[in-house]
XYZ file of N, CA, C and O in Angstrom:
292
model
N 90.040 118.838 93.861
C 90.066 118.540 92.226
C 90.338 116.866 91.430
O 91.624 116.506 91.695
N 89.642 116.373 90.535
C 90.046 115.521 89.439
C 90.937 116.005 88.703
O 91.926 116.815 88.375
N 92.119 114.367 88.806
C 93.129 114.203 87.990
C 93.091 113.905 86.827
O 91.980 113.879 85.788
N 93.279 115.463 85.700
C 92.749 114.632 84.841
C 94.007 114.123 83.228
O 94.351 113.519 82.580
N 95.482 114.161 83.878
C 96.564 113.582 83.257
C 96.496 111.808 82.883
O 96.055 110.999 84.302
N 96.810 110.906 82.036
C 96.996 109.420 82.331
C 97.195 109.115 83.126
O 98.567 109.912 83.716
N 96.922 107.869 84.079
C 98.213 107.787 85.250
C 99.324 107.035 84.636
O 98.829 105.737 83.026
N 100.533 106.782 85.165
C 101.288 105.439 84.506
C 101.212 104.522 84.022
O 100.903 103.663 85.607
N 102.673 103.836 84.108
C 102.120 102.067 83.011
C 102.662 101.767 84.987
O 101.704 100.243 84.942
N 102.865 102.686 86.021
C 103.950 102.520 87.790
C 102.451 101.728 87.870
O 101.328 101.875 88.881
N 101.394 102.723 88.023
C 100.168 103.483 88.442
C 98.852 102.787 88.431
O 98.152 102.257 88.909
N 98.509 102.409 87.045
C 98.515 101.151 86.682
C 98.276 99.606 86.947
O 96.939 99.215 86.923
N 99.498 99.732 87.710
C 100.298 97.859 87.615
C 99.885 98.447 89.067
O 98.696 97.000 89.737
N 99.938 99.482 89.499
C 99.540 99.488 91.203
C 98.107 99.120 91.924
O 97.482 98.551 92.241
N 97.301 99.901 90.945
C 95.268 100.247 90.895
C 95.483 98.474 90.676
O 94.135 98.078 91.087
N 95.978 97.622 89.762
C 95.308 96.528 89.472
C 95.671 95.432 90.319
O 94.035 94.914 90.511
N 96.872 95.601 90.816
C 97.084 94.750 92.114
C 95.924 95.444 93.861
O 94.963 93.756 93.588
N 95.495 96.581 93.055
C 94.916 96.839 94.276
C 93.296 96.087 94.161
O 92.962 95.424 95.486
N 92.836 96.113 92.850
C 91.757 95.969 93.059
C 91.768 94.230 92.960
O 90.766 93.731 93.397
N 93.142 94.087 92.406
C 92.413 91.999 92.955
C 92.838 92.278 93.922
O 92.205 90.712 94.689
N 93.417 92.877 95.069
C 93.046 91.856 96.295
C 91.594 93.027 97.002
O 91.146 91.481 97.926
N 91.301 93.620 96.500
C 89.915 94.245 96.605
C 88.642 92.863 95.997
O 88.213 91.837 97.093
N 89.461 92.679 94.847
C 88.068 90.942 94.835
C 88.260 90.118 95.787
O 87.462 89.420 96.567
N 89.305 89.654 96.283
C 89.781 88.203 97.487
C 89.229 88.261 98.727
O 88.850 87.670 99.204
N 89.447 89.778 98.906
C 88.639 90.030 99.977
C 87.113 89.688 100.261
O 86.296 89.607 101.186
N 86.608 90.303 99.059
C 85.388 90.779 99.307
C 84.311 88.647 99.030
O 83.737 88.736 99.107
N 85.368 87.829 97.793
C 85.104 86.113 98.154
C 85.197 86.379 99.297
O 84.842 85.024 99.727
N 86.522 86.304 100.771
C 86.381 85.794 101.681
C 85.087 86.213 102.546
O 85.542 85.817 103.846
N 84.489 87.484 101.965
C 83.277 88.365 103.358
C 82.075 87.059 102.538
O 81.211 86.910 103.480
N 82.011 86.799 101.368
C 81.364 86.150 100.525
C 80.776 84.675 101.782
O 80.265 84.066 101.901
N 82.820 84.323 101.348
C 82.800 83.128 102.132
C 81.770 82.813 103.342
O 81.495 82.145 103.765
N 82.313 84.256 104.427
C 82.233 84.138 105.655
C 80.271 84.237 106.119
O 80.053 83.558 106.830
N 79.574 85.399 105.035
C 78.171 85.476 105.212
C 77.861 83.889 104.747
O 77.245 83.567 105.479
N 78.340 83.073 103.802
C 77.684 81.457 103.252
C 78.245 80.764 104.376
O 76.576 79.697 104.137
N 78.822 80.404 104.734
C 78.850 79.683 105.540
C 79.690 80.213 106.862
O 81.076 80.350 107.159
N 78.833 80.731 107.689
C 79.335 81.497 109.457
C 80.620 80.385 109.253
O 80.878 80.498 110.744
N 80.376 78.770 109.319
C 80.231 78.122 110.553
C 82.107 77.525 109.817
O 83.297 77.261 110.351
N 82.530 78.658 108.443
C 84.038 78.007 107.656
C 85.462 79.131 108.526
O 84.233 80.192 108.961
N 86.099 78.038 109.232
C 87.211 78.583 109.201
C 88.138 79.643 108.978
O 87.311 79.466 107.744
N 88.867 80.092 109.889
C 89.901 80.708 108.842
C 90.291 80.046 107.743
O 90.570 80.995 106.307
N 91.062 79.508 108.263
C 91.993 78.554 106.667
C 91.302 77.962 106.307
O 91.696 77.473 104.844
N 89.957 77.192 106.425
C 88.692 76.376 105.412
C 88.742 78.123 104.361
O 88.464 77.666 102.903
N 88.823 79.165 104.696
C 88.358 80.484 103.724
C 89.619 80.512 102.971
O 89.452 80.771 102.032
N 90.681 80.217 103.267
C 91.598 80.560 103.249
C 92.029 79.611 101.049
O 92.741 80.153 100.895
N 92.018 78.090 102.300
C 91.899 77.451 100.908
C 91.273 77.078 100.431
O 91.751 77.258 99.346
N 89.724 77.649 100.821
C 88.873 78.171 99.275
C 89.153 79.246 98.591
O 89.058 79.177 96.960
N 89.978 79.982 98.541
C 90.515 81.143 98.277
C 91.164 80.936 97.636
O 91.605 81.069 95.633
N 92.602 80.216 98.359
C 93.542 79.436 97.065
C 93.137 78.337 96.082
O 93.310 78.377 94.694
N 91.938 77.557 96.125
C 91.263 77.098 95.280
C 90.561 77.580 94.159
O 90.811 77.749 92.868
N 90.176 78.932 94.720
C 89.813 79.809 93.636
C 90.289 79.942 92.630
O 89.720 80.263 91.530
N 91.593 80.782 92.672
C 93.042 81.214 92.509
C 93.120 80.174 91.723
O 93.294 80.503 89.928
N 93.203 78.761 91.574
C 93.327 77.756 90.216
C 92.668 77.206 89.486
O 92.705 76.868 88.289
N 91.228 78.338 89.948
C 90.026 77.376 88.336
C 89.159 78.445 88.135
O 87.924 78.764 87.588
N 89.640 79.191 88.384
C 88.851 81.377 88.817
C 88.253 81.303 87.583
O 87.932 81.062 86.336
N 86.347 80.702 87.537
C 85.438 80.383 86.890
C 85.014 81.727 85.367
O 86.043 83.076 86.010
N 85.529 80.914 84.401
C 85.540 82.082 82.791
C 87.460 82.218 82.443
O 87.136 83.001 81.132
N 88.331 82.069 83.450
C 89.367 82.611 82.902
C 90.412 80.978 82.693
O 91.852 80.955 83.845
N 89.633 79.981 82.095
C 90.532 78.090 82.384
C 91.153 78.205 82.232
O 92.300 77.621 82.657
N 91.598 79.236 80.857
C 93.375 78.979 80.357
C 93.606 80.116 80.261
O 94.043 80.762 79.231
N 93.597 81.226 81.076
C 94.364 82.101 81.413
C 93.105 83.470 81.209
O 91.780 83.233 80.903
N 93.727 84.773 80.723
C 93.260 85.653 81.354
C 93.001 86.556 79.260
O 92.568 87.494 78.986
N 93.743 85.826 78.967
C 94.317 86.072 77.640
C 92.818 85.921 76.902
O 91.887 84.518 76.627
N 92.067 86.251 75.247
C 91.363 86.394 74.761
C 91.518 85.333 74.266
O 92.776 84.999 73.153
N 91.043 83.768 72.860
C 91.907 83.552 72.276
C 91.755 81.703 72.620
O 91.380 81.790 73.660
N 92.607 80.989 71.508
C 92.327 80.151 71.594
C 94.244 78.995 72.693
O 94.624 80.214 72.055
N 94.435 78.428 72.982
C 95.051 78.737 73.674
C 96.211 77.869 72.904
O 95.547 76.824 72.015
N 97.739 78.142 73.027
C 98.043 77.604 72.008
C 100.146 77.385 73.527
O 99.767 77.697 74.475
N 100.355 76.110 72.871
C 102.343 75.573 73.064
C 102.595 76.688 73.658
O 102.647 76.972 72.638
N 103.120 76.422 74.439
C 104.954 77.678 74.366
C 105.686 76.368 74.953
O 105.516 76.038 75.297
N 107.102 77.234 74.358
C 107.585 78.462 72.958
C 106.640 77.836 71.740
O 106.299 76.706 71.408
N 105.730 78.705 71.159
C 105.376 79.282 69.744
C 106.197 78.388 69.000
O 107.538 78.956 68.473
N 106.149 77.647 67.488
C 106.684 77.449 66.849
C 106.749 77.442 65.611
O 104.901 77.287 65.880
N 107.383 78.299 65.126
C 107.572 78.433 63.246
C 107.207 77.752 62.748
O 108.198 77.447 62.349
């Protein structure tokens, strides 16, 4: 039977972490497929580099303009 009650915040966060890990695993598989000669160390280095530059999230994951922090009013 399908679950009908909403997920708790803890469950939602756990699901988000699982999805992030799945995304990294898929990225590793892509590197292996596209570059069969890459070593595991090179693949991990590429994943680390991706984390730093993630296309589409250069300024973080939030919408809007980047601002200085802490914000002064």
